[in-house]
Coordinates of C-alpha atoms and ligand atoms in Angstrom, one line a residue:
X1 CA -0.9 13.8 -41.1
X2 CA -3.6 11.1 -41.2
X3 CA -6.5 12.1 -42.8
X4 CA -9.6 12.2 -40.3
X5 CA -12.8 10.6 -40.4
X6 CA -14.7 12.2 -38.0
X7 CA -18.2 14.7 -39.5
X8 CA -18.3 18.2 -38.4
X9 CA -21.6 16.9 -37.3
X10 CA -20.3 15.5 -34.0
X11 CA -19.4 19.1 -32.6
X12 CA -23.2 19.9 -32.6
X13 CA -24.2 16.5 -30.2
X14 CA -21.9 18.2 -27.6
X15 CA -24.5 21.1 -26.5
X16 CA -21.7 22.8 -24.5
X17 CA -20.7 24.5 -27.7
X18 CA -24.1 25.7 -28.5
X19 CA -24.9 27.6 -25.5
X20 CA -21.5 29.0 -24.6
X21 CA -21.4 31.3 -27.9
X22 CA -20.0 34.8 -27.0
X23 CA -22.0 37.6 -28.2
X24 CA -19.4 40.7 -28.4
X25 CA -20.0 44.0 -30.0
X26 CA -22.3 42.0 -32.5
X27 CA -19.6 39.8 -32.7
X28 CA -20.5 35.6 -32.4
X29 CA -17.0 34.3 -30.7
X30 CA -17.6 30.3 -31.1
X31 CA -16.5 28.2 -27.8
X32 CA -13.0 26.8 -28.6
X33 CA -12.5 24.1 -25.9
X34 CA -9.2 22.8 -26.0
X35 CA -8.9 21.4 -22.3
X36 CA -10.0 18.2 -22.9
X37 CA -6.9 17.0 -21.4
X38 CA -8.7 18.2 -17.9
X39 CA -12.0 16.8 -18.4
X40 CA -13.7 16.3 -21.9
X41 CA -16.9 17.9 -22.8
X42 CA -20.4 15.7 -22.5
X43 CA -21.8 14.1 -25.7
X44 CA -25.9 14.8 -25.9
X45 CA -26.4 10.7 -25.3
X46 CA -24.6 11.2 -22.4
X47 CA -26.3 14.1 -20.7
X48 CA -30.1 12.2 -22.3
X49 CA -29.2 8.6 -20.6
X50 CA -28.4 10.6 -17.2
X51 CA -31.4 12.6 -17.6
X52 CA -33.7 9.7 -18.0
X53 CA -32.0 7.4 -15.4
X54 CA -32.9 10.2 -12.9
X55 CA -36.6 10.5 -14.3
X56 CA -37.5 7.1 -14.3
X57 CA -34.9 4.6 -12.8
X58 CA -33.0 6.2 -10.2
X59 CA -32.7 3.5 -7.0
X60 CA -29.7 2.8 -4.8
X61 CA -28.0 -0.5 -6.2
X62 CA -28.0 -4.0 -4.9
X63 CA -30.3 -2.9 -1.6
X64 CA -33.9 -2.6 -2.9
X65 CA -36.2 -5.6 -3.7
X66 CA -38.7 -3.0 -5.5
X67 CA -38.7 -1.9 -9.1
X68 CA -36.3 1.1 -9.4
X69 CA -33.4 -0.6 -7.0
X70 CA -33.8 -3.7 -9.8
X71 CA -33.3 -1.7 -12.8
X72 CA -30.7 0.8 -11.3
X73 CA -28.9 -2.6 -10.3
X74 CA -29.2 -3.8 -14.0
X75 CA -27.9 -0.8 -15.5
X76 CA -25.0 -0.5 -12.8
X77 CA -23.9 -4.3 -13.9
X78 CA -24.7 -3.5 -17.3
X79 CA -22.1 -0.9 -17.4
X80 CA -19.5 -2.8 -15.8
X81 CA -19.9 -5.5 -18.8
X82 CA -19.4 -2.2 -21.0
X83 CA -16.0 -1.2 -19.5
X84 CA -14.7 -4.9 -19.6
X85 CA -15.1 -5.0 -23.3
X86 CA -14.1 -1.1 -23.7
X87 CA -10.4 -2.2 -21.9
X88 CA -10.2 -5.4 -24.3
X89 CA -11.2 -8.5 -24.8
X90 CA -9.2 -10.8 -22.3
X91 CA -11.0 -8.1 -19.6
X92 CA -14.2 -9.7 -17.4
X93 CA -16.5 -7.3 -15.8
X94 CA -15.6 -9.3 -12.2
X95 CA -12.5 -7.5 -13.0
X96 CA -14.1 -3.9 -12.9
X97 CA -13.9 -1.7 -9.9
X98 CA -16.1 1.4 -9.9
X99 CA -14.1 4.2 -7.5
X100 CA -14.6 8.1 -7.9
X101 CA -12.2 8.8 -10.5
X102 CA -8.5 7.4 -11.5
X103 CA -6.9 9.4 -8.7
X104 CA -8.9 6.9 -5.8
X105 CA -8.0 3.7 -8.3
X106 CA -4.3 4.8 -7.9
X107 CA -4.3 5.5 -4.0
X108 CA -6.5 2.3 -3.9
X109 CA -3.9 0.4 -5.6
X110 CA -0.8 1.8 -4.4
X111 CA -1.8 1.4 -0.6
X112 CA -2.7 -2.2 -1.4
X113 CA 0.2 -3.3 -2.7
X114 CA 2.5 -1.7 -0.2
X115 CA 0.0 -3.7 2.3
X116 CA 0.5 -6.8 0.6
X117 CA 3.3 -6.3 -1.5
X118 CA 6.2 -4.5 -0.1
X119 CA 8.9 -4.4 2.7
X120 CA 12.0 -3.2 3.6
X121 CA 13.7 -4.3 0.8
X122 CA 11.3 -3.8 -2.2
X123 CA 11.6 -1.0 -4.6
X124 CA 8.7 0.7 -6.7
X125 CA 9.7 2.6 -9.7
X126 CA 7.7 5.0 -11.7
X127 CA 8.7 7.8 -14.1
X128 CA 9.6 11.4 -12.5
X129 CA 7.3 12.6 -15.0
X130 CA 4.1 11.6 -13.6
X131 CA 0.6 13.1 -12.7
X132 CA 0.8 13.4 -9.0
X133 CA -2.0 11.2 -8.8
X134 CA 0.5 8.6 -9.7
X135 CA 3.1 9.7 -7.9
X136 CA 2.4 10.7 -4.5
X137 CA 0.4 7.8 -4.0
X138 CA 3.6 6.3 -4.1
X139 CA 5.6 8.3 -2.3
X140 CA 3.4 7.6 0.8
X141 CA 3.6 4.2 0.3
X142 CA 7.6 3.9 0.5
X143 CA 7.5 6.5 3.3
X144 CA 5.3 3.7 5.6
X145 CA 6.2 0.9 4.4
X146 CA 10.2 2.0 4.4
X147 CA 11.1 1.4 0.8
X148 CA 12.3 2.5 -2.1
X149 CA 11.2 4.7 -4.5
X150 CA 13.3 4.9 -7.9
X151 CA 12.3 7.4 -10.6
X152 CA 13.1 7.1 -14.1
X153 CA 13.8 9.9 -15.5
X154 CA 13.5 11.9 -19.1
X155 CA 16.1 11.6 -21.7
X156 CA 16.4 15.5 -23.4
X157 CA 14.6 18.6 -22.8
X158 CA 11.8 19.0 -25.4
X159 CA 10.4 18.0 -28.5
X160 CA 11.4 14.7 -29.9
X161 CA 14.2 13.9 -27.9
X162 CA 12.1 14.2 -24.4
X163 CA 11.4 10.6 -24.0
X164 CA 11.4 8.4 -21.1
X165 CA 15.0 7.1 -20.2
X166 CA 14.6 3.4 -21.0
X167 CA 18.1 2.7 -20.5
X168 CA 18.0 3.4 -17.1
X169 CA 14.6 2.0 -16.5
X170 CA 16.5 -1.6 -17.6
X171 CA 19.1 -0.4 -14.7
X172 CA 16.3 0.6 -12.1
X173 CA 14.0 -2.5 -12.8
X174 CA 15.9 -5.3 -10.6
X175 CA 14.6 -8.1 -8.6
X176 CA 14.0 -6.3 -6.0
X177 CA 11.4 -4.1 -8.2
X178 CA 7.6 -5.1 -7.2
X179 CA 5.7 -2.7 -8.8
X180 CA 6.2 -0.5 -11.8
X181 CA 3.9 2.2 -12.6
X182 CA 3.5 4.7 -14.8
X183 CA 1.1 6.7 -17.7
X184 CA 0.4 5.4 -20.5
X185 CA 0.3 9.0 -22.6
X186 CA 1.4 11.8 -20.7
X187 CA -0.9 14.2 -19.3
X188 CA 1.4 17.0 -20.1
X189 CA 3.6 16.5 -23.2
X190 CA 0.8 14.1 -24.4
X191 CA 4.0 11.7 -25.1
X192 CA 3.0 8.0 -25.5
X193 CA 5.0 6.0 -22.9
X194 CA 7.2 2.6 -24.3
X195 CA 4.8 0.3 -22.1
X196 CA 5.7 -2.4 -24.0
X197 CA 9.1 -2.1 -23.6
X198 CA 8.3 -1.7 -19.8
X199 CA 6.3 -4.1 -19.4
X200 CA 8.8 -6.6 -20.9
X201 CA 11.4 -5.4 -18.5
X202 CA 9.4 -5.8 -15.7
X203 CA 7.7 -9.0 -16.3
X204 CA 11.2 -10.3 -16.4
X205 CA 11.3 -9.6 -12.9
X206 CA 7.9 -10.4 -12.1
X207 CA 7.4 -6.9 -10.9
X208 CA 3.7 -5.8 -11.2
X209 CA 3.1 -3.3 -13.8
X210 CA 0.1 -0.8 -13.3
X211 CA -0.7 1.8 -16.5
X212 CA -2.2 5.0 -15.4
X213 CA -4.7 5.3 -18.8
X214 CA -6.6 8.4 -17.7
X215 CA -5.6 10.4 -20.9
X216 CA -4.8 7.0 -23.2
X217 CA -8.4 5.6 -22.2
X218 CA -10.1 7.9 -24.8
X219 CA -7.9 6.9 -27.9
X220 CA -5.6 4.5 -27.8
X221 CA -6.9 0.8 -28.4
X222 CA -5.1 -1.8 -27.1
X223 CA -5.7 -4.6 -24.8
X224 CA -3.5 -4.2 -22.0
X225 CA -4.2 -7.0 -19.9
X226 CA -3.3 -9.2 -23.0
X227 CA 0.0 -7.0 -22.9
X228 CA 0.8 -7.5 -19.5
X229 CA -0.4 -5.4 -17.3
X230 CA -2.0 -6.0 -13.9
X231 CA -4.1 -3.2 -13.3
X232 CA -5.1 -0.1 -14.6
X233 CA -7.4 3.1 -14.0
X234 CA -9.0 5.6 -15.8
X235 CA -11.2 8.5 -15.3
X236 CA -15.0 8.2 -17.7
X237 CA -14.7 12.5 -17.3
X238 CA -12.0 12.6 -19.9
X239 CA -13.9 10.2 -22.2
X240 CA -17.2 12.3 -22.6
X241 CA -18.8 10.9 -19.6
X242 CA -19.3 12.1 -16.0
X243 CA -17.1 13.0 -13.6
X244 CA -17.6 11.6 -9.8
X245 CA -17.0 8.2 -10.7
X246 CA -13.7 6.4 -12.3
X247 CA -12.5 2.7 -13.4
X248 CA -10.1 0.2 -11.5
X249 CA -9.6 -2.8 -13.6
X250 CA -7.3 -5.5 -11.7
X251 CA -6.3 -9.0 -12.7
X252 CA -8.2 -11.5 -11.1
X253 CA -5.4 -12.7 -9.0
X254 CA -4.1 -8.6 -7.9
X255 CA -7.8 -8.3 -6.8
X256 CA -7.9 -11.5 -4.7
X257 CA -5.0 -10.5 -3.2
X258 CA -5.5 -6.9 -2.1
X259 CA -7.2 -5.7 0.9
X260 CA -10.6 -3.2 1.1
X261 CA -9.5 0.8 1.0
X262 CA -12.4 2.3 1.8
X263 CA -14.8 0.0 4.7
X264 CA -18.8 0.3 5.3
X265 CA -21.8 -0.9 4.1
X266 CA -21.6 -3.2 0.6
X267 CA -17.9 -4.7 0.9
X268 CA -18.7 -7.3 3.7
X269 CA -19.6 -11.3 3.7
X270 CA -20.3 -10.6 7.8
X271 CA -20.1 -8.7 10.7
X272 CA -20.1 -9.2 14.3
X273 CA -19.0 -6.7 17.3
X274 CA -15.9 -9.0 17.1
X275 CA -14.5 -8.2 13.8
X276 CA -15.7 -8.4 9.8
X277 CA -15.2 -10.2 6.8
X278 CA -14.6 -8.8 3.0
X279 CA -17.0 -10.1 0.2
X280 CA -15.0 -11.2 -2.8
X281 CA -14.4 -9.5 -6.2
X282 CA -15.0 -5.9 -6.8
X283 CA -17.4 -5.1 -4.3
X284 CA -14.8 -5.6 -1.7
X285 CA -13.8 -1.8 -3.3
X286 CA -17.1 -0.6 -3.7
X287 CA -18.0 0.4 -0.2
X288 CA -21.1 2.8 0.2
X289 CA -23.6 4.0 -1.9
X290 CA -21.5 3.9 -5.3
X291 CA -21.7 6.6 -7.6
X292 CA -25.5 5.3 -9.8
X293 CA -26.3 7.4 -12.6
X294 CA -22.7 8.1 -13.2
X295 CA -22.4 4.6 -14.3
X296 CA -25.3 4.8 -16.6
X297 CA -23.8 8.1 -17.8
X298 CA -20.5 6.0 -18.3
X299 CA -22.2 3.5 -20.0
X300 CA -23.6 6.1 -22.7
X301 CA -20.3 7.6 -23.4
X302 CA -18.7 4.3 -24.1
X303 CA -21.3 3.5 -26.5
X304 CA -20.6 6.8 -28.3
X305 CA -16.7 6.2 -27.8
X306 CA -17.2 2.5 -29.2
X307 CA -19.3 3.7 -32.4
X308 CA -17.2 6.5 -33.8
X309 CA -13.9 4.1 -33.3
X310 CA -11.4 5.2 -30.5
X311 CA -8.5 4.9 -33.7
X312 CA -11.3 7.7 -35.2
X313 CA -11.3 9.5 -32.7
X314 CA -7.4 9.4 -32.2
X315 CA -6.2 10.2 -36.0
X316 CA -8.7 13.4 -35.8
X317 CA -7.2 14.5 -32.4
X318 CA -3.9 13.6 -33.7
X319 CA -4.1 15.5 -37.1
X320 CA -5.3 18.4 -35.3
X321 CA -3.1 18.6 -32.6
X322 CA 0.0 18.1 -35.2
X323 CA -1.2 20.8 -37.2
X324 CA -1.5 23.4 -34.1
X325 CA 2.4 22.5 -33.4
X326 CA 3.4 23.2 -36.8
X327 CA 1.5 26.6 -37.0
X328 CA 2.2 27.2 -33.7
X329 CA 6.2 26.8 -33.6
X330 CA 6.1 29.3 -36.1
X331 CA 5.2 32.3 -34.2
X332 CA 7.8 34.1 -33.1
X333 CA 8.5 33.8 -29.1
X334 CA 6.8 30.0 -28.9
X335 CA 8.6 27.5 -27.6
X336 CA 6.9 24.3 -27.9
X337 CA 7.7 21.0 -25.4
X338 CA 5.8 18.4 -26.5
X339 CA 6.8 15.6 -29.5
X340 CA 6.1 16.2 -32.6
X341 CA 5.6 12.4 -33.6
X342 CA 2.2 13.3 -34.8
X343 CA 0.6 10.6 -32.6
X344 CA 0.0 13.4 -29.4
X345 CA -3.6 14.9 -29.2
X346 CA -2.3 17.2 -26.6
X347 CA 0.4 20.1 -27.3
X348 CA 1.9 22.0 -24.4
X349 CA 3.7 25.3 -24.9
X350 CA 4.9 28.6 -23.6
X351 CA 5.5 32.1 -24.8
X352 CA 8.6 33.8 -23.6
X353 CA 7.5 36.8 -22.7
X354 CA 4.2 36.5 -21.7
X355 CA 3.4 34.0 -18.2
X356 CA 1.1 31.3 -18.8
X357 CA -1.7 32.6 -16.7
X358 CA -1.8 35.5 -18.4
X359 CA -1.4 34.0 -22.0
X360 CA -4.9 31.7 -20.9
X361 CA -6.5 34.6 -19.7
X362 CA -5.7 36.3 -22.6
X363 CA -7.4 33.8 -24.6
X364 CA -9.9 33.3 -22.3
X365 CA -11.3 36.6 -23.7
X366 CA -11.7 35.1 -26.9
X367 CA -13.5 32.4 -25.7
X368 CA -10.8 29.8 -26.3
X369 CA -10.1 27.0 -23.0
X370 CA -6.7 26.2 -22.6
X371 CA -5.3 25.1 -19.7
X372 CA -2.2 27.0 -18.1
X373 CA -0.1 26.0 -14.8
X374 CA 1.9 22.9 -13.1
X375 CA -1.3 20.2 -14.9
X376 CA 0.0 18.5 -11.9
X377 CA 3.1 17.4 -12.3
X378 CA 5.7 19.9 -10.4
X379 CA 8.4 17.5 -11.0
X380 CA 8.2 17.6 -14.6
X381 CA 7.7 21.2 -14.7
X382 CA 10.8 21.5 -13.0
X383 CA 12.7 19.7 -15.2
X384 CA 11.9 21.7 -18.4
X385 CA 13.0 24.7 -15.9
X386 CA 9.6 26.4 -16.3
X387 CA 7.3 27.2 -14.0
X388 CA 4.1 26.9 -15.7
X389 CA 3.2 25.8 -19.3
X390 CA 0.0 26.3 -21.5
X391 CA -1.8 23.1 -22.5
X392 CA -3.9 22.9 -25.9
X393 CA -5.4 19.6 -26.2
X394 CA -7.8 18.4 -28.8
X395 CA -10.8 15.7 -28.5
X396 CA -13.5 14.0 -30.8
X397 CA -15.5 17.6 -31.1
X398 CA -12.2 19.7 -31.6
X399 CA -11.9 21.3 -35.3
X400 CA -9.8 23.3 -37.6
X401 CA -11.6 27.0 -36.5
X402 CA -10.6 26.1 -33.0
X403 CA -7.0 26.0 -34.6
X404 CA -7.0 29.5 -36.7
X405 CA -8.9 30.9 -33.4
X406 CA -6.5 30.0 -31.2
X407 CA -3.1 30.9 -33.4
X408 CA -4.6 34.3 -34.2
X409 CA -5.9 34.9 -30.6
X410 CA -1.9 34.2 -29.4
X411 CA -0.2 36.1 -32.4
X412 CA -2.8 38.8 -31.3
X413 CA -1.7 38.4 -27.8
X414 CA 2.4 38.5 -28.8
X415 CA 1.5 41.6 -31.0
X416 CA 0.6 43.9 -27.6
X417 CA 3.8 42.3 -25.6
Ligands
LIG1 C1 -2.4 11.1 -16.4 C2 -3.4 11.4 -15.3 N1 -3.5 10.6 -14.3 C3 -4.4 10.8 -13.3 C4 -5.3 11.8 -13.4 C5 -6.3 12.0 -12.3 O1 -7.6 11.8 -12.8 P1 -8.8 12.3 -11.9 O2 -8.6 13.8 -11.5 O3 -10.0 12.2 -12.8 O4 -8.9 11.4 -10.7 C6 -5.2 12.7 -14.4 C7 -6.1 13.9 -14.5 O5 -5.8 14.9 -15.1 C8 -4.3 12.5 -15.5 O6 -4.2 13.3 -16.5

């Protein structure tokens, strides 16, 4: 386990934990929140730039020749150079697309490139394994445009030996292939993908590849453009910042070539009761009044994000997260699906006599958050023959109470079964 540099200090600059202690029978129950998987908790930077955009700055962007509209602008651009540089250096801000969240970057994407990419005899692959906001996307895509959609599917049935079939994703990706797409970690086994390996395979075909980074984003610092890629998106609620607003970034070509998704005010070069015509470059996808403070909000948690180190922030969640599967496999009744490569910051579980639900109600009453159910992805689900699994899933602010809380809150819960 890598040891983690990361103060106990940074659990008090999240205020959530402050003011959701449980008071019970004199008893002080601490708020273990271990669903940051789902949406991460706010860091007090975050919440204070919000705060004082609304107070002093707020404006509509781009529309306003008066003071507020100018600074809101500012800050709005401002942000975008942040993101370029949080994705990697070979990333301009003309490539960043504000949307509302990495679910609308996937549609956006996937119905472009069926639009400009795909006919009859074109195939998309991505893995079975996928968050449905990466999937059906897809499958509505190849339903209208008439093509194919190939899954790759998972080699074993948990732990280390559930991993992404690459053997058969060398067999699926063809010449035919236009567009490969998949997650970069997995939302529910927390596995990291081989996207280099994928990449390489489908750059060999000159297939597009498009990385869902919605929980890699947070931790895992590499510059995928430089690797590759030609587009990804990622959600700035899973990396302490707000929620209502998400991250396309494109190449430069990708975004010259695909059409508007969304059409209204702020996307056009002209209109005339005869027809319209697209501005260039990401305000083509930016139609309406964007999400505003939501950027400045963004821009805050990236600045926290980029000073703690997102390599910090991973070896803490990582030696946390291995530590819970060790201690948790031990109680009798567990059975554990994700890896144990001690790289995942998200462990998913279930106990075999007591249903999910229940189990995260259970430990609901202890004030611990843990996520039980599909985490939306029913094909998945389906092939570890469950029907629901619990999800623990540790962040920057996560620590080793939340761990002895947790294990004793379940090992109270198996005692009663
Ligand atoms: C892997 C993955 N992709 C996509 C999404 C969708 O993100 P959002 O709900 O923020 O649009 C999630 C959310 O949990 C996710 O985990």
């Amino acid at each position: 386990m890598k040891a983690t540099k990361l103060g106990s200090h940074i659990r008090n600059e999240f205020p959530i934990f402050q003011n959701n202690k449980k008071i019970e029978d004199g008893q002080t129950k601490p708020f273990s929140y271990l669903d940051s998987a789902v949406s991460a908790q706010k860091h007090e930077s975050v919440i204070k730039a919000m705060t004082h955009h609304l107070e002093y700055d707020y404006g509509s962007v781009h529309r306003g020749a008066y003071g507020v509209s100018i600074r809101s602008s500012q800050m709005y651009e401002n942000t975008r150079i942040k993101v370029a540089n949080f994705i990697g250096k070979s990333v301009k801000p003309e490539q960043i697309v504000y949307t509302r969240g990495a679910t609308e970057s996937l549609n956006i994407l996937a119905s472009g490139i069926g639009e400009e990419f795909l006919n009859e005899n074109s195939r998309i692959v991505i893995p079975a394994a996928e968050h449905h906001a990466n999937l059906i996307p897809w499958q509505q895509v190849a339903l209208r445009k008439n093509c194919e959609l190939a899954y790759i599917s998972f080699e074993g049935k948990s732990g280390d030996k559930l991993k992404l079939n690459l053997s058969e994703a060398k067999k699926l990706i063809t010449k035919n292939t236009k567009v490969v797409s998949l997650a970069h970690v997995g939302n529910v086994l927390g596995q990291i993908n081989p996207i280099h390996e994928i990449i390489e395979i489908a750059k060999k075909v000159d297939a597009l590849v498009i990385l869902d980074c919605a929980q890699s984003m947070t931790c895992i610092d590499e510059d995928l453009f430089a690797l590759g890629a030609d587009a990804i998106a990622f959600s700035p609620h899973k990396i302490y910042g707000p929620s209502g607003i998400g991250v396309l970034a494109m190449s430069k070509e990708l975004m010259e070539r695909l059409p508007p998704f969304t059409f209204g005010g702020a996307m056009i070069s002209d209109v005339t009761l005869e027809g319209s015509q697209w501005t260039s470059g990401p305000a083509k996808f930016e139609a309406g009044t964007p999400p505003i403070t939501e950027t400045v909000g963004l821009g805050a948690a990236i600045d926290w994000v980029a000073k703690v180190g997102k390599q910090n922030i991973h070896d803490h969640a990582a030696a946390l997260a291995s530590e819970f599967l060790n201690k948790i496999q031990e109680i009798q009744d567990i059975e554990v699906f994700s890896p144990s490569t001690g790289q995942e910051t998200i462990i998913s579980f279930r106990h075999k006599k007591i249903h999910a639900h229940d189990l995260a109600t259970i430990l609901d009453a202890d004030n611990i958050a843990m996520r039980a159910g599909h985490h939306c992805a029913w094909p998945l689900i389906r092939f570890l023959g469950v029907d629901a699994l619990v999800r623990c899933s540790f962040a920057a602010y996560s620590d080793k109470d939340d761990i002895e809380i947790a294990l004793a809150a379940i090992k109270k819960a198996s005692n009663i079964t």
